[in-house]
Structures are given as C-alpha cells and as structure tokens.
Amino acid sequence: MKIAIYPGSFDPVTLGHLDIINRASALFDKLIVVVMHNVSKKPIFSVEERKEFLRRTTKHIKGVEIDSFGGLLADYAAKQGACTIVKGLRAVSDFEYEFQMALTNRKLNPEVDTVFLMTSAEYMYLSSSMVKDIALHGGNVADFVPAEIESEIIARIRKDG
Ligand code: ADP
C-alpha cells in the first residue's frame, strides 16, 4: 500500500491545495493531508477548523484522510508508514525553501522521498495569505476557495482578521 502525506498550514484550504490533493490522490493508495501546527506563521483558523474545512471539501475524493501534527514531518511520515511527502510548487520562489526542506527530510528519514507537483496555471499565484487579504478588504474570493466553505471563510476573516 503506497501512502503519501501532504503537509501544510491550510489556513484556509484553497482551490490550489484541492487541485494538488485531487491529483496526488490519483497517484497513491492513501493520501493523508496533514495540518501542521508548529509552523511559524500565525494562523487565523484553529487546527480543528482547518481540518473541518479540509474534511468537507475532500469527502468525495477516494483515499484521502485528514489529520494534524505538531513535530517533525520525518517522524510523522515514519509513524504513518508513508513513503512519500507531496508538495505543491508554484513560482520559482517556492523552490529554494522546498529544496532545503526536501533534503532535510530525506536526511532525517531516508525511507521517505519528496515528490513535487507543479501548480495548475490558474492557481499559480494563489496562496492562503492572498485569500485572507482579499477577503479582509471586501474582495471576491469565489475563484480561489471551495464554494462550500466560502461564506464561512469570509465571515470569519472579516470578524477576526
Ligand atoms: P500557503 O499558505 O502558501 O497556501 P500551505 O502551507 O498551506 O501554504 O501550503 C501547503 C502546500 O501546498 C505547499 O507545498 C504549497 O507549496 C502548496 N500549495 C499552496 N498553494 C498552492 C497552489 N496554488 N498551487 C500549488 N501548490 C500550492
């Protein structure tokens, strides 16, 4: 059984993330989307909210599970018996950081490799921070976030963002 993990902050999940989840789920028997909660970014949504958004928007995709973790990704991969870490790559600016992370994770756990999926062109500039910024300033995020969570995201960001 080929198990992969797709880590991120998902604060909140965007159509760019879902595109990667859809495509990665077709490559593995099981894809665990894992909300990492030890990242330095200050999230707006709680880990539980982020997991709930992910659950609702991926429930129709076969082989996808949602989890959260705070610690070393290499340890989490070992615990789950995962052979692969999936990451999405947008612009060249993502590359240096991701390259460093991939080499570090391989050093920490040589059994696990990192696989990069190129963004789809329409999501090239899409990030959770951009969604938060647009929503906070009253812009339209319909093209960027899943329809089933759009109004909740907007309401929450305008209230607490
Ligand atoms: P962000 O806050 O930048 O959206 P996350 O930590 O939530 O970042 O992202 C998790 C993973 O998803 C990372 O590997 C990131 O490169 C990837 N990703 C995020 N947005 C996109 C996108 N629009 N297209 C492809 N990959 C993406």
PDB file of C-alpha atoms and ligand atoms in Angstrom:
ATOM      1  CA  MET A   1       0.000   0.000   0.000  1.00  0.00           C
ATOM      2  CA  LYS A   2       1.525   3.301  -1.117  1.00  0.00           C
ATOM      3  CA  ILE A   3       0.871   6.003   1.457  1.00  0.00           C
ATOM      4  CA  ALA A   4       1.730   9.672   0.897  1.00  0.00           C
ATOM      5  CA  ILE A   5       1.396  12.688   3.141  1.00  0.00           C
ATOM      6  CA  TYR A   6       0.601  16.224   2.002  1.00  0.00           C
ATOM      7  CA  PRO A   7       1.581  18.704   4.742  1.00  0.00           C
ATOM      8  CA  GLY A   8       0.764  22.397   5.009  1.00  0.00           C
ATOM      9  CA  SER A   9      -0.864  25.052   7.103  1.00  0.00           C
ATOM     10  CA  PHE A  10      -4.089  25.142   5.012  1.00  0.00           C
ATOM     11  CA  ASP A  11      -5.175  28.416   6.651  1.00  0.00           C
ATOM     12  CA  PRO A  12      -7.629  28.096   4.906  1.00  0.00           C
ATOM     13  CA  VAL A  13      -7.667  25.406   2.185  1.00  0.00           C
ATOM     14  CA  THR A  14      -7.734  26.959  -1.315  1.00  0.00           C
ATOM     15  CA  LEU A  15      -8.570  25.639  -4.788  1.00  0.00           C
ATOM     16  CA  GLY A  16      -4.792  25.426  -5.337  1.00  0.00           C
ATOM     17  CA  HIS A  17      -4.476  22.955  -2.438  1.00  0.00           C
ATOM     18  CA  LEU A  18      -7.513  20.988  -3.661  1.00  0.00           C
ATOM     19  CA  ASP A  19      -6.014  20.720  -7.114  1.00  0.00           C
ATOM     20  CA  ILE A  20      -2.869  19.164  -5.608  1.00  0.00           C
ATOM     21  CA  ILE A  21      -4.967  16.854  -3.372  1.00  0.00           C
ATOM     22  CA  ASN A  22      -7.039  15.681  -6.347  1.00  0.00           C
ATOM     23  CA  ARG A  23      -4.025  14.973  -8.499  1.00  0.00           C
ATOM     24  CA  ALA A  24      -1.920  13.390  -5.719  1.00  0.00           C
ATOM     25  CA  SER A  25      -4.763  11.134  -4.578  1.00  0.00           C
ATOM     26  CA  ALA A  26      -4.753   9.524  -8.015  1.00  0.00           C
ATOM     27  CA  LEU A  27      -1.076   8.577  -7.602  1.00  0.00           C
ATOM     28  CA  PHE A  28      -1.238   6.842  -4.205  1.00  0.00           C
ATOM     29  CA  ASP A  29      -3.452   4.311  -2.404  1.00  0.00           C
ATOM     30  CA  LYS A  30      -3.831   6.675   0.530  1.00  0.00           C
ATOM     31  CA  LEU A  31      -3.118  10.401   0.815  1.00  0.00           C
ATOM     32  CA  ILE A  32      -3.015  11.893   4.308  1.00  0.00           C
ATOM     33  CA  VAL A  33      -3.495  15.664   4.240  1.00  0.00           C
ATOM     34  CA  VAL A  34      -1.853  16.852   7.438  1.00  0.00           C
ATOM     35  CA  VAL A  35      -2.403  20.247   9.035  1.00  0.00           C
ATOM     36  CA  MET A  36       0.938  21.135  10.608  1.00  0.00           C
ATOM     37  CA  HIS A  37       0.602  23.196  13.742  1.00  0.00           C
ATOM     38  CA  ASN A  38       4.149  24.043  14.590  1.00  0.00           C
ATOM     39  CA  VAL A  39       4.712  26.428  11.716  1.00  0.00           C
ATOM     40  CA  SER A  40       5.923  29.937  12.476  1.00  0.00           C
ATOM     41  CA  LYS A  41       3.064  31.578  10.522  1.00  0.00           C
ATOM     42  CA  LYS A  42       0.316  32.883  12.808  1.00  0.00           C
ATOM     43  CA  PRO A  43      -2.875  31.140  11.644  1.00  0.00           C
ATOM     44  CA  ILE A  44      -6.356  32.724  11.636  1.00  0.00           C
ATOM     45  CA  PHE A  45      -8.220  29.418  11.766  1.00  0.00           C
ATOM     46  CA  SER A  46      -7.743  26.820  14.529  1.00  0.00           C
ATOM     47  CA  VAL A  47      -6.341  23.397  13.674  1.00  0.00           C
ATOM     48  CA  GLU A  48      -9.822  21.902  14.164  1.00  0.00           C
ATOM     49  CA  GLU A  49     -11.412  24.450  11.802  1.00  0.00           C
ATOM     50  CA  ARG A  50      -8.744  23.866   9.174  1.00  0.00           C
ATOM     51  CA  LYS A  51      -9.272  20.096   9.427  1.00  0.00           C
ATOM     52  CA  GLU A  52     -13.031  20.514   9.203  1.00  0.00           C
ATOM     53  CA  PHE A  53     -12.745  22.643   6.032  1.00  0.00           C
ATOM     54  CA  LEU A  54     -10.458  20.000   4.529  1.00  0.00           C
ATOM     55  CA  ARG A  55     -12.820  17.159   5.517  1.00  0.00           C
ATOM     56  CA  ARG A  56     -15.818  18.859   3.954  1.00  0.00           C
ATOM     57  CA  THR A  57     -14.085  19.745   0.707  1.00  0.00           C
ATOM     58  CA  THR A  58     -12.330  16.391   0.161  1.00  0.00           C
ATOM     59  CA  LYS A  59     -15.000  13.931   1.305  1.00  0.00           C
ATOM     60  CA  HIS A  60     -15.778  12.937  -2.289  1.00  0.00           C
ATOM     61  CA  ILE A  61     -12.126  12.127  -3.111  1.00  0.00           C
ATOM     62  CA  LYS A  62     -11.212   8.464  -2.707  1.00  0.00           C
ATOM     63  CA  GLY A  63      -8.308   7.526  -0.423  1.00  0.00           C
ATOM     64  CA  VAL A  64      -7.953  10.932   1.276  1.00  0.00           C
ATOM     65  CA  GLU A  65      -7.644  11.250   5.062  1.00  0.00           C
ATOM     66  CA  ILE A  66      -7.275  14.410   7.151  1.00  0.00           C
ATOM     67  CA  ASP A  67      -5.010  14.648  10.193  1.00  0.00           C
ATOM     68  CA  SER A  68      -2.922  17.175  12.127  1.00  0.00           C
ATOM     69  CA  PHE A  69       0.522  17.051  13.655  1.00  0.00           C
ATOM     70  CA  GLY A  70       2.979  19.208  15.536  1.00  0.00           C
ATOM     71  CA  GLY A  71       6.541  17.989  15.296  1.00  0.00           C
ATOM     72  CA  LEU A  72       8.990  16.743  12.712  1.00  0.00           C
ATOM     73  CA  LEU A  73       7.405  15.745   9.435  1.00  0.00           C
ATOM     74  CA  ALA A  74      10.009  12.978   9.014  1.00  0.00           C
ATOM     75  CA  ASP A  75       8.796  11.389  12.279  1.00  0.00           C
ATOM     76  CA  TYR A  76       5.168  11.728  11.238  1.00  0.00           C
ATOM     77  CA  ALA A  77       5.906  10.017   7.900  1.00  0.00           C
ATOM     78  CA  ALA A  78       7.572   7.107   9.712  1.00  0.00           C
ATOM     79  CA  LYS A  79       4.657   6.806  12.144  1.00  0.00           C
ATOM     80  CA  GLN A  80       2.177   6.611   9.242  1.00  0.00           C
ATOM     81  CA  GLY A  81       4.301   4.229   7.159  1.00  0.00           C
ATOM     82  CA  ALA A  82       4.369   6.814   4.359  1.00  0.00           C
ATOM     83  CA  CYS A  83       6.878   6.506   1.525  1.00  0.00           C
ATOM     84  CA  THR A  84       6.309   9.953   0.037  1.00  0.00           C
ATOM     85  CA  ILE A  85       5.817  13.579   1.013  1.00  0.00           C
ATOM     86  CA  VAL A  86       3.818  15.525  -1.573  1.00  0.00           C
ATOM     87  CA  LYS A  87       4.419  19.256  -2.017  1.00  0.00           C
ATOM     88  CA  GLY A  88       2.973  21.731  -4.492  1.00  0.00           C
ATOM     89  CA  LEU A  89       5.273  24.063  -6.391  1.00  0.00           C
ATOM     90  CA  ARG A  90       4.083  27.428  -7.608  1.00  0.00           C
ATOM     91  CA  ALA A  91       6.607  30.013  -8.718  1.00  0.00           C
ATOM     92  CA  VAL A  92      10.381  29.663  -8.653  1.00  0.00           C
ATOM     93  CA  SER A  93      10.231  31.475  -5.308  1.00  0.00           C
ATOM     94  CA  ASP A  94       8.836  28.284  -3.683  1.00  0.00           C
ATOM     95  CA  PHE A  95      11.784  26.274  -4.925  1.00  0.00           C
ATOM     96  CA  GLU A  96      14.649  27.215  -2.627  1.00  0.00           C
ATOM     97  CA  TYR A  97      12.733  26.640   0.593  1.00  0.00           C
ATOM     98  CA  GLU A  98      11.146  23.413  -0.652  1.00  0.00           C
ATOM     99  CA  PHE A  99      14.514  22.117  -1.880  1.00  0.00           C
ATOM    100  CA  GLN A 100      16.024  22.706   1.567  1.00  0.00           C
ATOM    101  CA  MET A 101      13.057  21.019   3.291  1.00  0.00           C
ATOM    102  CA  ALA A 102      13.160  18.011   0.963  1.00  0.00           C
ATOM    103  CA  LEU A 103      16.886  17.430   1.564  1.00  0.00           C
ATOM    104  CA  THR A 104      16.476  17.877   5.316  1.00  0.00           C
ATOM    105  CA  ASN A 105      13.568  15.449   5.472  1.00  0.00           C
ATOM    106  CA  ARG A 106      15.470  12.859   3.436  1.00  0.00           C
ATOM    107  CA  LYS A 107      18.422  13.202   5.826  1.00  0.00           C
ATOM    108  CA  LEU A 108      16.115  12.709   8.824  1.00  0.00           C
ATOM    109  CA  ASN A 109      14.249   9.809   7.256  1.00  0.00           C
ATOM    110  CA  PRO A 110      15.982   8.239   4.203  1.00  0.00           C
ATOM    111  CA  GLU A 111      12.978   5.955   3.628  1.00  0.00           C
ATOM    112  CA  VAL A 112      10.834   8.893   2.566  1.00  0.00           C
ATOM    113  CA  ASP A 113      11.146  10.879  -0.646  1.00  0.00           C
ATOM    114  CA  THR A 114       9.544  14.214  -1.541  1.00  0.00           C
ATOM    115  CA  VAL A 115       7.553  14.491  -4.745  1.00  0.00           C
ATOM    116  CA  PHE A 116       6.621  17.876  -6.234  1.00  0.00           C
ATOM    117  CA  LEU A 117       3.509  18.515  -8.270  1.00  0.00           C
ATOM    118  CA  MET A 118       3.540  21.630 -10.415  1.00  0.00           C
ATOM    119  CA  THR A 119       0.683  24.007  -9.800  1.00  0.00           C
ATOM    120  CA  SER A 120      -2.042  24.256 -12.405  1.00  0.00           C
ATOM    121  CA  ALA A 121      -1.598  27.520 -14.295  1.00  0.00           C
ATOM    122  CA  GLU A 122      -4.794  29.099 -12.948  1.00  0.00           C
ATOM    123  CA  TYR A 123      -3.581  28.698  -9.346  1.00  0.00           C
ATOM    124  CA  MET A 124      -0.015  29.809  -9.888  1.00  0.00           C
ATOM    125  CA  TYR A 125      -0.342  32.942  -7.736  1.00  0.00           C
ATOM    126  CA  LEU A 126      -2.846  31.565  -5.253  1.00  0.00           C
ATOM    127  CA  SER A 127      -1.962  31.290  -1.564  1.00  0.00           C
ATOM    128  CA  SER A 128      -3.934  31.224   1.685  1.00  0.00           C
ATOM    129  CA  SER A 129      -2.435  34.595   2.643  1.00  0.00           C
ATOM    130  CA  MET A 130      -3.706  36.119  -0.587  1.00  0.00           C
ATOM    131  CA  VAL A 131      -7.213  34.771   0.099  1.00  0.00           C
ATOM    132  CA  LYS A 132      -7.152  36.253   3.624  1.00  0.00           C
ATOM    133  CA  ASP A 133      -6.011  39.621   2.307  1.00  0.00           C
ATOM    134  CA  ILE A 134      -8.680  39.791  -0.405  1.00  0.00           C
ATOM    135  CA  ALA A 135     -11.477  38.683   1.956  1.00  0.00           C
ATOM    136  CA  LEU A 136     -10.389  41.135   4.639  1.00  0.00           C
ATOM    137  CA  HIS A 137     -10.645  44.014   2.192  1.00  0.00           C
ATOM    138  CA  GLY A 138     -14.044  43.037   0.834  1.00  0.00           C
ATOM    139  CA  GLY A 139     -12.860  41.443  -2.417  1.00  0.00           C
ATOM    140  CA  ASN A 140     -14.346  38.419  -4.170  1.00  0.00           C
ATOM    141  CA  VAL A 141     -12.668  35.091  -3.335  1.00  0.00           C
ATOM    142  CA  ALA A 142     -15.120  32.859  -5.222  1.00  0.00           C
ATOM    143  CA  ASP A 143     -12.472  31.840  -7.755  1.00  0.00           C
ATOM    144  CA  PHE A 144      -9.973  30.907  -5.046  1.00  0.00           C
ATOM    145  CA  VAL A 145     -11.715  28.884  -2.334  1.00  0.00           C
ATOM    146  CA  PRO A 146     -14.141  25.929  -2.451  1.00  0.00           C
ATOM    147  CA  ALA A 147     -17.760  27.111  -2.782  1.00  0.00           C
ATOM    148  CA  GLU A 148     -18.993  25.079   0.220  1.00  0.00           C
ATOM    149  CA  ILE A 149     -16.792  26.979   2.684  1.00  0.00           C
ATOM    150  CA  GLU A 150     -16.604  30.398   1.018  1.00  0.00           C
ATOM    151  CA  SER A 151     -19.152  32.281   3.123  1.00  0.00           C
ATOM    152  CA  GLU A 152     -17.797  30.890   6.409  1.00  0.00           C
ATOM    153  CA  ILE A 153     -14.267  31.872   5.500  1.00  0.00           C
ATOM    154  CA  ILE A 154     -15.298  35.404   4.541  1.00  0.00           C
ATOM    155  CA  ALA A 155     -17.384  35.931   7.683  1.00  0.00           C
ATOM    156  CA  ARG A 156     -14.609  34.680   9.951  1.00  0.00           C
ATOM    157  CA  ILE A 157     -11.825  36.663   8.307  1.00  0.00           C
ATOM    158  CA  ARG A 158     -13.843  39.902   8.366  1.00  0.00           C
ATOM    159  CA  LYS A 159     -14.663  39.315  12.030  1.00  0.00           C
ATOM    160  CA  ASP A 160     -11.228  38.266  13.308  1.00  0.00           C
ATOM    161  CA  GLY A 161      -8.760  39.059  10.524  1.00  0.00           C
TER     162      GLY A 161
HETATM  163  P1  ADP B   1       0.131  28.683   1.573  1.00  0.00           P
HETATM  164  O1  ADP B   1      -0.197  29.387   2.857  1.00  0.00           O
HETATM  165  O2  ADP B   1       1.259  29.326   0.839  1.00  0.00           O
HETATM  166  O3  ADP B   1      -1.054  28.416   0.711  1.00  0.00           O
HETATM  167  P2  ADP B   1       0.469  25.982   2.744  1.00  0.00           P
HETATM  168  O4  ADP B   1       1.498  25.705   3.800  1.00  0.00           O
HETATM  169  O5  ADP B   1      -0.926  25.911   3.208  1.00  0.00           O
HETATM  170  O6  ADP B   1       0.812  27.335   2.015  1.00  0.00           O
HETATM  171  O7  ADP B   1       0.704  25.009   1.506  1.00  0.00           O
HETATM  172  C1  ADP B   1       0.840  23.632   1.625  1.00  0.00           C
HETATM  173  C2  ADP B   1       1.419  23.063   0.354  1.00  0.00           C
HETATM  174  O8  ADP B   1       0.572  23.378  -0.737  1.00  0.00           O
HETATM  175  C3  ADP B   1       2.802  23.594  -0.031  1.00  0.00           C
HETATM  176  O9  ADP B   1       3.520  22.516  -0.610  1.00  0.00           O
HETATM  177  C4  ADP B   1       2.498  24.642  -1.064  1.00  0.00           C
HETATM  178  O10 ADP B   1       3.585  24.793  -1.963  1.00  0.00           O
HETATM  179  C5  ADP B   1       1.309  24.008  -1.767  1.00  0.00           C
HETATM  180  N1  ADP B   1       0.467  24.998  -2.415  1.00  0.00           N
HETATM  181  C6  ADP B   1      -0.168  26.042  -1.826  1.00  0.00           C
HETATM  182  N2  ADP B   1      -0.865  26.760  -2.737  1.00  0.00           N
HETATM  183  C7  ADP B   1      -0.673  26.144  -3.930  1.00  0.00           C
HETATM  184  C8  ADP B   1      -1.087  26.409  -5.286  1.00  0.00           C
HETATM  185  N3  ADP B   1      -1.845  27.469  -5.568  1.00  0.00           N
HETATM  186  N4  ADP B   1      -0.684  25.561  -6.266  1.00  0.00           N
HETATM  187  C9  ADP B   1       0.124  24.512  -5.956  1.00  0.00           C
HETATM  188  N5  ADP B   1       0.572  24.210  -4.728  1.00  0.00           N
HETATM  189  C10 ADP B   1       0.185  25.015  -3.727  1.00  0.00           C
END
